[in-house]
Coordinates of C-alpha atoms and ligand atoms in Angstrom, one line a residue:
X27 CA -11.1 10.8 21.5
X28 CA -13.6 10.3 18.4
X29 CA -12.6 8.2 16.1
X30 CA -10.3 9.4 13.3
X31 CA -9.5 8.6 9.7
X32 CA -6.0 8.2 9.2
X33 CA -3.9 8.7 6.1
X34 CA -0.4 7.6 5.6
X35 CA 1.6 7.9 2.4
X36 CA 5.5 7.7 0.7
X37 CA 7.4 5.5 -0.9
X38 CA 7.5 1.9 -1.2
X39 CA 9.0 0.0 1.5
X40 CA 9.2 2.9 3.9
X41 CA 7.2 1.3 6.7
X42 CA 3.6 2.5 5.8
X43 CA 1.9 -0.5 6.3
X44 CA 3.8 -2.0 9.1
X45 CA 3.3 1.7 10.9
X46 CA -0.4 1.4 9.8
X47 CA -1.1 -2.2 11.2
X48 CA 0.9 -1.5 14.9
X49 CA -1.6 2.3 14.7
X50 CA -4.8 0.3 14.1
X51 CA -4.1 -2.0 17.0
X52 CA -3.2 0.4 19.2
X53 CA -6.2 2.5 18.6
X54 CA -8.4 -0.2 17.6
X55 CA -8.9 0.6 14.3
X56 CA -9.2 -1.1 10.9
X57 CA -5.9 -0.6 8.4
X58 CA -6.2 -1.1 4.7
X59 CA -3.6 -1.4 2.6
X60 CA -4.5 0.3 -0.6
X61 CA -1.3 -0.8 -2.1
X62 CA -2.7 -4.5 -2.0
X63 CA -5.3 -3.8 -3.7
X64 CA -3.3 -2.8 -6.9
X65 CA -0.8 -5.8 -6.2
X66 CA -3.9 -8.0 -6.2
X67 CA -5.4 -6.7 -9.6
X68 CA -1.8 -7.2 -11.2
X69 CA -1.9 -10.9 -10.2
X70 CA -5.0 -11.5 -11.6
X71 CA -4.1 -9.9 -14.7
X72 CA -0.4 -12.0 -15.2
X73 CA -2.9 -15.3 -14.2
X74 CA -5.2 -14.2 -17.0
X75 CA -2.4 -13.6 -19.1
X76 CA -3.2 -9.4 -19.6
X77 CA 0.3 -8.1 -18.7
X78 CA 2.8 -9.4 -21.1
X79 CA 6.2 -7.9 -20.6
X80 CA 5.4 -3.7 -19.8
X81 CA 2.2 -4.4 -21.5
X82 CA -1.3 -4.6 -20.5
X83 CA -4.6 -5.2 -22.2
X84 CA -7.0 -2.6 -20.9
X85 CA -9.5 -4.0 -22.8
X86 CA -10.1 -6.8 -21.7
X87 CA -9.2 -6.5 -18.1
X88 CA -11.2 -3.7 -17.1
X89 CA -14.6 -4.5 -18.1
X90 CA -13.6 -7.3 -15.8
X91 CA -12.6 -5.4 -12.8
X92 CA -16.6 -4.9 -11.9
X93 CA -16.8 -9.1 -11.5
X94 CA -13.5 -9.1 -9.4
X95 CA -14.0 -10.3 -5.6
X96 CA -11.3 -8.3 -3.4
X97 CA -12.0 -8.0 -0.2
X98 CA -10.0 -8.0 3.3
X99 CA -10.6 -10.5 6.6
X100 CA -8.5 -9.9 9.7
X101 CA -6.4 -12.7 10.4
X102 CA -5.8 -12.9 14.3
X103 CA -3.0 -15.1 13.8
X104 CA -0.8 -12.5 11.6
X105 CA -2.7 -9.6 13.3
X106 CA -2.9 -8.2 9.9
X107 CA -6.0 -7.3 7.5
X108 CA -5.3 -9.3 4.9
X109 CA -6.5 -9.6 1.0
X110 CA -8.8 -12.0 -0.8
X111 CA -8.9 -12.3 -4.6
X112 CA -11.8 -14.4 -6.0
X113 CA -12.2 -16.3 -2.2
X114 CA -8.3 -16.9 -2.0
X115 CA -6.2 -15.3 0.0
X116 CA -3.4 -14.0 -2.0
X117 CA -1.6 -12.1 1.1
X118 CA 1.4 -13.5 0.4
X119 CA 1.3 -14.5 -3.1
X120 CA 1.3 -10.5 -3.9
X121 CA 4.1 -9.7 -2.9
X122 CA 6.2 -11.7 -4.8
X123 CA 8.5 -10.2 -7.1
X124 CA 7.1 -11.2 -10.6
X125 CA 3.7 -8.9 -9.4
X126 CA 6.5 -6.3 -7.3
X127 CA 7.8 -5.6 -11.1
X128 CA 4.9 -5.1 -12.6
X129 CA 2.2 -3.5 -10.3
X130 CA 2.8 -0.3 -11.1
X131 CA 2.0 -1.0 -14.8
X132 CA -1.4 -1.5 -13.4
X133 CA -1.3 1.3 -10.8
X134 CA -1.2 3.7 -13.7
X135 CA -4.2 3.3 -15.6
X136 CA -7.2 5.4 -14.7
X137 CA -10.1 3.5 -14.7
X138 CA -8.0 0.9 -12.3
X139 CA -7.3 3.7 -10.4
X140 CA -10.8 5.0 -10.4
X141 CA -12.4 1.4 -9.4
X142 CA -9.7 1.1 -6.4
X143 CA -10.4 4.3 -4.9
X144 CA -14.1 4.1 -4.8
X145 CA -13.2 0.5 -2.8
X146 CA -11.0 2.5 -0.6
X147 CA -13.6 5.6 0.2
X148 CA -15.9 3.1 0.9
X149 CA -14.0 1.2 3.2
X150 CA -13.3 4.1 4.7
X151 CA -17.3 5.6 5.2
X152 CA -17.0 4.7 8.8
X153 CA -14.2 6.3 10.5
X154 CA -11.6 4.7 13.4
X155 CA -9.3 3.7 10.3
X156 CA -5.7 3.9 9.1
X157 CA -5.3 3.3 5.0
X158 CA -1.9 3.5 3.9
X159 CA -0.9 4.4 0.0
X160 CA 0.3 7.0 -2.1
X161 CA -2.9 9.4 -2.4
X162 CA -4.3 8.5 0.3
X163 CA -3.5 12.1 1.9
X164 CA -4.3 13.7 -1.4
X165 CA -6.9 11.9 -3.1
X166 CA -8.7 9.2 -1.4
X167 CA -9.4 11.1 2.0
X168 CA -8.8 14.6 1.7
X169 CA -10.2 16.2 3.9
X170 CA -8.4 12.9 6.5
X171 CA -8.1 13.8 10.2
X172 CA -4.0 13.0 10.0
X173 CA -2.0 12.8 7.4
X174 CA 1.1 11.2 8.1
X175 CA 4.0 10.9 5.0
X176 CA 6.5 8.8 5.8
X177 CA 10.7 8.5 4.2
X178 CA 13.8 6.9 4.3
X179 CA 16.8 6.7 2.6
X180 CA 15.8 4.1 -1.3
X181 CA 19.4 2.2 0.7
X182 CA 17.5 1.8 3.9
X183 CA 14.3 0.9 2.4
X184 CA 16.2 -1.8 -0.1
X185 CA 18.0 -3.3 3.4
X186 CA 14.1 -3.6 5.1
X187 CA 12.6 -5.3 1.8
X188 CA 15.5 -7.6 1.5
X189 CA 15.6 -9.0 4.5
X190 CA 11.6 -9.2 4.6
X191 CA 12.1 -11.6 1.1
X192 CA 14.0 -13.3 3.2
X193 CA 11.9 -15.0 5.3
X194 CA 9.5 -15.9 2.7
X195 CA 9.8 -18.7 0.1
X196 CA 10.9 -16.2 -3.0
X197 CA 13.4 -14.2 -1.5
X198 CA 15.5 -12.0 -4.0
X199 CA 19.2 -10.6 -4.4
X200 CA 19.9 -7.0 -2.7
X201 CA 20.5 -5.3 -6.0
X202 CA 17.4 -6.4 -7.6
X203 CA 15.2 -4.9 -4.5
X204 CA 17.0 -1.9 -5.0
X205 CA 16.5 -1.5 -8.7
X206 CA 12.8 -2.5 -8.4
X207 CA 12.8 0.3 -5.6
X208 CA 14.5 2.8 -7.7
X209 CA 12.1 1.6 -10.4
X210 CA 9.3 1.8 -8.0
X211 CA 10.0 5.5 -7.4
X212 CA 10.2 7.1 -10.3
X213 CA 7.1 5.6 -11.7
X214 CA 5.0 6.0 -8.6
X215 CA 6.5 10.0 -8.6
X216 CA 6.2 10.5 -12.6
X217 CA 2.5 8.9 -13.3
X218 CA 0.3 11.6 -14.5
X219 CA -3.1 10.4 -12.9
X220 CA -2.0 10.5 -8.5
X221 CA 1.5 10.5 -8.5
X222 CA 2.9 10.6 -5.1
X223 CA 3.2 13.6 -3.3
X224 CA 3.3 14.8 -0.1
X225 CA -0.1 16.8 1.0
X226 CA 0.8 20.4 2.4
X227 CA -1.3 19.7 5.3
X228 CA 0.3 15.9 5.8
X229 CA 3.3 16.0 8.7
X230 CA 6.9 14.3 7.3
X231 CA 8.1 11.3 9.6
X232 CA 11.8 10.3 8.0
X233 CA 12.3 6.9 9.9
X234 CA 15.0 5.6 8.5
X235 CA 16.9 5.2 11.7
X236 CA 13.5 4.1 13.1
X237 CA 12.3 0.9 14.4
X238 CA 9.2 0.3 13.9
X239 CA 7.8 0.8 17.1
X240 CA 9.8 4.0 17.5
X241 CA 8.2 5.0 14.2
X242 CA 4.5 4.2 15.9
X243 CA 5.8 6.2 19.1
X244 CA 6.1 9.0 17.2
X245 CA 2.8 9.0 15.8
X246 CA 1.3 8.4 18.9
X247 CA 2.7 11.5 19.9
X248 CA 1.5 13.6 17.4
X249 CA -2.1 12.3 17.7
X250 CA -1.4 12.6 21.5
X251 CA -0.7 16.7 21.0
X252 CA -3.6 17.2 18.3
X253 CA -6.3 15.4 19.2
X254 CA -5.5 15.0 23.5
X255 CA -5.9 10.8 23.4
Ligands
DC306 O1 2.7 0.0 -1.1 P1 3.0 -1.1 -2.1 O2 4.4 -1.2 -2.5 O3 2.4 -2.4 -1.7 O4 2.2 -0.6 -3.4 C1 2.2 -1.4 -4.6 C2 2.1 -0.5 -5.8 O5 0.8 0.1 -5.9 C3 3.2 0.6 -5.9 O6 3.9 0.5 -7.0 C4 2.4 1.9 -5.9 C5 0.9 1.5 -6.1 N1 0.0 2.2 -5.2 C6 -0.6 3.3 -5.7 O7 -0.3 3.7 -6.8 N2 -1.5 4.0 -4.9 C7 -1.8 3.5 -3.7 N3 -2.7 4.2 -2.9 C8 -1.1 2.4 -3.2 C9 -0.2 1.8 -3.9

């Protein structure tokens, strides 16, 4: 099989990246997250003191978006692709909830959306990779190989993030995962420049009964019937 470019989109928390990660090892491909990249733009800007509240000072955090060092290194330990902001990795620190409540602030300004995507379609010149996002399908790689758009349930989601928080050192009440979420949704839907949608070509996976790896079986599948692997 040649190698493909792989696109998979929907709502926070439904799986995407975990889905990405187990396709890219299977196929031996790289996975970006594009989602990290936003996540790792907001952090800088609350450490540089640029979002205040809902607010954030374009003017003086995107001329400085050209002198920003993100960049991704496989980590063989995790297995995962993981993000570097300015030479630290910030893998974990970005998905705390302080930048969870406020990254899609930053996900809604053009020009940050501009810069990210032209990281993205670069990363993505060479194929043999999966990037999962919200216009990835529509905007980043249109013309992908696969588009894949994943759901489930905003309850089911809530339940996976939770228990994800968890395990980590800043782990978070049920109800507020669920509002940020909710949140999450409508401003990810609503935002006039890329809002998430599902591309007409892009094939609907709903796994919220899904394990993961049923989740990847199921993609498997598909790429199995289109493209004979
Ligand atoms: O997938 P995630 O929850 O880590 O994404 C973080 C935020 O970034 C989310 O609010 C939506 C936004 N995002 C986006 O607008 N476009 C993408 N391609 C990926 C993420």
């Amino acid at each position: 099989m040649r190698d493909l470019t792989i696109a998979i989109d929907g709502f926070s928390s439904t799986g995407k990246s975990t889905l990405a990660k187990l396709l890219a090892k299977e196929l031996g491909y790289i996975h970006i997250d594009s989602g990290a990249m936003y996540r790792a733009i907001t952090l800088y800007a609350i450490e540089n003191g640029m979002l205040r509240g809902s607010e954030v000072n374009e003017f003086e955090l995107i001329p400085q978006l050209d002198f920003l060092d993100i960049h991704f290194e496989f980590n063989p330990q995790t297995g995962k692709n993981e993000i570097y902001l300015n030479g630290e990795n910030v893998e974990e620190r970005i998905r705390e909830m302080e930048v969870s409540s406020k990254v899609s602030i930053i996900a809604k300004v053009p020009e940050i959306r501009d810069y990210a995507v032209q990281m993205q379609r670069k990363l993505g010149e060479k194929s043999g990779i999966v990037m999962d996002g919200r216009d990835i399908g529509t905007t980043v790689f249109p013309n992908a190989d696969l588009k894949i758009y994943l759901s489930a349930s905003a309850e089911a989601r809530a339940i996976r993030r939770y228990e994800e928080l968890l395990k980590t050192e800043h782990p978070a009440t049920y109800e507020e995962v669920f509002r940020n979420i909710s949140e999450r949704d409508l401003m990810d839907s609503t935002r006039e420049v890329s809002p998430l949608k599902k591309a007409e070509d892009a094939v609907e996976v709903d796994n919220g009964q899904m394990t993961p790896q049923q989740t990847l079986e199921t993609v498997l599948q598909i790429i199995r019937e289109r493209f004979g692997a």
